[in-house]
Structure formats: C-alpha cells, structure tokens
Amino acid sequence: MHIYAFGSVCRGEVDVSSDIDMLAIVDGYDSRFNPSDYSIYSYERIHDLWRQGNPFAWHLFLESKMVYSQDDVDYLRSIGEPGTYKSGITDCEKFREIFLSAKKSIDSSALTEIFDLSSVFLAVRNFATCYSLHAGIAPDFSRNSAKNLSAYSIPIDDSTYSLFERARVLCTRGVGEILSSDEIDKAKITLNEIDSWMIEMLAIIKNGIYERV
C-alpha cells in the first residue's frame, strides 16, 4: 500500500475552497479507503497509465507527495518517468466537445446555467493542461492552467475566469456564493471567445507549430 497527496496542496495553491486530493495505490479492493476521500488505483492500473503517458500519470509523477509507504519505497518515483504523452490532439478535441455541449445547454435553457458554467471551467482547465503537456512546455495541472500559457492564454479577464471557477466549486463542493444573474451573463458572453481560442489552439497543435496562427 502506498498513499500520496496530489493537486493544489502539493503546489501550495491553497485557499478556502481547496480540498486535499489523496491517492491510494493498493492490491485489489481495500475496504479501508472510502472512494469519496481517495482516488483508489491498483498497481496494474498505475502501470497502464504510466505506459500510456496519461496526463494523470504525469500529474502524479511531477507533483505528488508520498504520505505513506508500506515498504519504505516511493513507489511512483521507483517506476520512473511515464511514457511520452501522445494523445494531446484527441484529448483537446474531447474537452472542446465537453465545452460545446455545455455551451449548447446554456444557449438553450437557463435551468442549468451554473452547472453548465462549471462544465466550461472543467473543459477549459483540462484543455489547457493537455495542451501544455502536448506542446512540451512546462506541464500545468493547476486550476489556472488556461491563464498560464503566456501568449496562448485564454483571452478573457481574470474576473470572468473566476466566475467559471466559482461555478465549478459550487457544483463539486457545494460551497461559495451563488452567481448572480449579471455574473452569469458576464460569463456567458465570453463563450464565443473561448471557442475561438480552442479552435486556434487545436490548429496550433495539429500543425505542430507553436506560434500564434
């Protein structure tokens, strides 16, 4: 059994809305770990992710901190660097589809706006993380990944970006101040800009030329 912390607490990005992400690596089912408190993986699954060069493997390799080791070995470090990440285009396209689905829902109904804005944040953050990993620049797994791409950063201001993040925290943790109708409208009017940004970024990685197109 090996236990790790990962995520914002290991990056020092802690605030009142932060949680602590925990990973348990075990052999088969282990009743000691509650899935609501831990991400639970078998050793076999971890090896699969490492072979695939999966973004989560890179996240763990680069940013996790060991909390407990049954054999005094830092298991994730002992298995070496994950394989090359090769699915950047496919993954970015997948997260754009999640974005487009949320955008379509927002455009068609006001009933699930905060949930849809939460999905936009999920899509944008993971899209940017996959881009950073695919492009060979410093991989960014933070909540601000889309704002940390220098010239390639998402073209919306910080206050609007924070609205999407607030919606995500509300939907995943049930904490925070509910977005007002004006704040929802402010976020919604940036959706076309976000879509254009995603289209441009996809063109960049498909062409393999990491310059503004």
Coordinates of C-alpha atoms in Angstrom, one line a residue:
M1 CA 0.0 0.0 0.0
H2 CA 1.2 3.5 -0.9
I3 CA -0.6 6.7 -0.2
Y4 CA 0.1 10.1 -1.8
A5 CA -1.2 13.6 -1.7
F6 CA -1.5 15.5 -5.0
G7 CA -3.1 18.5 -6.6
S8 CA -3.3 22.1 -5.2
V9 CA -2.0 21.2 -1.7
C10 CA 1.3 20.0 -3.3
R11 CA 1.6 23.1 -5.4
G12 CA 1.0 25.4 -2.5
E13 CA -2.2 26.8 -4.2
V14 CA -4.3 26.5 -1.1
D15 CA -7.3 28.8 -0.3
V16 CA -10.6 28.5 1.4
S17 CA -12.1 26.5 -1.5
S18 CA -9.3 24.0 -1.7
D19 CA -9.6 20.3 -0.9
I20 CA -6.9 17.7 -0.4
D21 CA -6.6 15.2 -3.2
M22 CA -5.4 11.8 -1.9
L23 CA -4.3 8.7 -3.9
A24 CA -4.2 5.2 -2.5
I25 CA -2.4 2.5 -4.5
V26 CA -3.5 -0.9 -3.3
D27 CA -3.7 -4.6 -4.4
G28 CA -7.3 -5.1 -5.3
Y29 CA -10.3 -4.0 -3.2
D30 CA -9.4 -2.4 0.2
S31 CA -12.3 -1.6 2.5
R32 CA -10.1 0.9 4.5
F33 CA -10.4 3.5 1.8
N34 CA -13.5 5.5 1.1
P35 CA -13.8 6.4 -2.6
S36 CA -15.2 9.8 -1.6
D37 CA -12.0 10.6 0.2
Y38 CA -9.4 8.8 -2.0
S39 CA -8.7 8.2 -5.7
I40 CA -8.1 4.4 -5.4
Y41 CA -5.9 2.7 -8.0
S42 CA -4.4 -0.7 -8.4
Y43 CA -0.7 -1.2 -9.1
E44 CA -1.7 -2.6 -12.5
R45 CA -3.7 0.4 -13.4
I46 CA -0.9 2.8 -12.4
H47 CA 1.4 0.9 -14.7
D48 CA -1.1 1.1 -17.5
L49 CA -1.3 4.9 -17.1
W50 CA 2.5 5.2 -17.0
R51 CA 2.8 3.2 -20.2
Q52 CA 0.2 5.4 -21.9
G53 CA 1.9 8.6 -20.9
N54 CA -1.5 9.6 -19.5
P55 CA -1.8 13.2 -18.2
F56 CA -2.8 11.9 -14.7
A57 CA 0.4 9.8 -14.7
W58 CA 2.4 12.9 -15.4
H59 CA 0.5 14.9 -12.8
L60 CA 1.3 12.3 -10.2
F61 CA 4.9 11.9 -11.3
L62 CA 5.6 15.6 -11.3
E63 CA 3.5 16.9 -8.4
S64 CA 2.5 14.2 -5.9
K65 CA 4.0 13.8 -2.4
M66 CA 4.3 10.5 -0.7
V67 CA 2.4 10.3 2.6
Y68 CA 2.8 6.6 3.5
S69 CA 4.8 3.7 2.1
Q70 CA 4.3 0.2 3.4
D71 CA 7.7 -0.9 2.2
D72 CA 9.6 2.5 2.7
V73 CA 9.8 2.9 -1.1
D74 CA 8.5 5.9 -3.0
Y75 CA 6.6 3.7 -5.4
L76 CA 5.7 6.4 -8.0
R77 CA 9.3 7.5 -8.2
S78 CA 10.6 4.0 -8.4
I79 CA 8.8 3.1 -11.6
G80 CA 10.4 6.0 -13.4
E81 CA 9.1 8.6 -15.8
P82 CA 5.8 8.0 -17.6
G83 CA 5.8 7.3 -21.3
T84 CA 5.5 10.1 -23.9
Y85 CA 2.2 11.8 -24.0
K86 CA 0.8 11.1 -27.5
S87 CA -3.0 11.8 -27.2
G88 CA -2.8 15.6 -26.9
I89 CA -4.9 16.3 -30.0
T90 CA -7.5 13.7 -29.2
D91 CA -7.8 14.8 -25.6
C92 CA -8.0 18.5 -26.5
E93 CA -10.8 17.7 -29.0
K94 CA -12.6 15.7 -26.3
F95 CA -12.5 18.6 -23.9
R96 CA -13.7 21.0 -26.6
E97 CA -16.7 18.7 -27.1
I98 CA -17.4 19.0 -23.4
F99 CA -17.2 22.7 -23.8
L100 CA -19.5 22.7 -26.8
S101 CA -22.1 20.6 -25.0
A102 CA -22.1 23.0 -22.1
K103 CA -22.4 26.0 -24.4
K104 CA -25.3 24.4 -26.3
S105 CA -27.1 23.7 -23.0
I106 CA -26.5 27.3 -21.8
D107 CA -27.8 28.6 -25.1
S108 CA -31.0 26.5 -24.9
S109 CA -32.0 26.8 -21.3
A110 CA -31.5 28.9 -18.2
L111 CA -32.3 26.0 -15.8
T112 CA -28.8 24.6 -15.5
E113 CA -26.6 27.6 -16.2
I114 CA -24.3 27.3 -13.1
F115 CA -23.8 23.6 -13.8
D116 CA -23.0 24.4 -17.4
L117 CA -20.5 27.1 -16.5
S118 CA -18.9 24.6 -14.2
S119 CA -18.5 22.2 -17.1
V120 CA -17.0 25.0 -19.2
F121 CA -14.4 25.5 -16.4
L122 CA -13.6 21.8 -16.4
A123 CA -13.2 21.7 -20.2
V124 CA -11.1 24.9 -20.3
R125 CA -8.8 23.8 -17.5
N126 CA -8.2 20.3 -18.8
F127 CA -7.9 21.5 -22.4
A128 CA -5.1 23.9 -21.4
T129 CA -3.4 21.2 -19.3
C130 CA -3.4 18.8 -22.2
Y131 CA -2.1 21.5 -24.5
S132 CA 0.8 22.3 -22.1
L133 CA 1.8 18.6 -21.8
H134 CA 1.5 18.0 -25.6
A135 CA 3.4 21.1 -26.5
G136 CA 6.4 20.1 -24.4
I137 CA 6.3 23.3 -22.3
A138 CA 6.1 23.1 -18.5
P139 CA 3.1 21.0 -17.8
D140 CA 0.5 22.9 -15.9
F141 CA -2.1 21.0 -13.8
S142 CA -3.3 23.9 -11.8
R143 CA -6.8 25.5 -11.8
N144 CA -5.2 28.4 -13.7
S145 CA -3.7 26.3 -16.4
A146 CA -5.6 28.3 -19.1
K147 CA -4.2 31.6 -17.8
N148 CA -0.6 30.4 -17.6
L149 CA 0.2 29.8 -21.3
S150 CA 1.8 33.2 -21.9
A151 CA 0.8 34.3 -25.5
Y152 CA -1.5 31.3 -25.8
S153 CA -3.5 32.1 -22.6
I154 CA -7.3 32.2 -22.7
P155 CA -8.4 35.6 -23.9
I156 CA -10.7 36.5 -21.0
D157 CA -10.0 38.7 -18.0
D158 CA -9.3 37.2 -14.5
S159 CA -12.6 38.4 -13.0
T160 CA -14.6 36.5 -15.7
Y161 CA -12.3 33.4 -15.4
S162 CA -13.0 33.4 -11.6
L163 CA -16.8 33.2 -12.3
F164 CA -16.3 29.9 -14.1
E165 CA -14.1 28.7 -11.3
R166 CA -16.7 29.7 -8.7
A167 CA -19.4 27.8 -10.6
R168 CA -17.1 24.7 -10.5
V169 CA -16.6 24.9 -6.8
L170 CA -20.3 25.4 -6.2
C171 CA -21.1 22.3 -8.2
T172 CA -18.4 20.0 -7.0
R173 CA -18.1 21.0 -3.3
G174 CA -21.3 22.9 -2.6
V175 CA -19.6 25.9 -1.2
G176 CA -19.3 29.5 -2.2
E177 CA -21.5 32.4 -3.2
I178 CA -24.2 31.7 -5.8
L179 CA -23.5 33.6 -9.1
S180 CA -25.9 36.5 -9.7
S181 CA -27.8 36.8 -13.0
D182 CA -25.4 39.6 -14.0
E183 CA -22.4 37.4 -13.3
I184 CA -23.8 34.6 -15.3
D185 CA -24.5 36.9 -18.2
K186 CA -20.9 38.2 -17.9
A187 CA -19.5 34.7 -18.2
K188 CA -21.9 33.7 -21.0
I189 CA -20.8 36.5 -23.3
T190 CA -17.3 35.1 -23.4
L191 CA -18.2 31.7 -24.7
N192 CA -17.7 32.5 -28.3
E193 CA -14.2 33.9 -27.5
I194 CA -13.4 30.7 -25.6
D195 CA -14.5 28.6 -28.5
S196 CA -12.3 30.7 -30.9
W197 CA -9.4 30.2 -28.6
M198 CA -9.9 26.4 -28.5
I199 CA -10.1 26.3 -32.3
E200 CA -6.9 28.3 -32.6
M201 CA -5.1 26.1 -30.1
L202 CA -6.2 23.0 -31.8
A203 CA -4.9 24.3 -35.1
I204 CA -1.5 25.1 -33.5
I205 CA -1.0 21.6 -32.1
K206 CA -2.3 19.8 -35.2
N207 CA 0.3 21.8 -37.3
G208 CA 3.0 21.3 -34.7
I209 CA 4.0 25.0 -34.9
Y210 CA 3.7 26.6 -31.5
E211 CA 3.3 30.2 -32.7
R212 CA 0.3 32.3 -33.0
V213 CA -1.6 31.5 -36.1

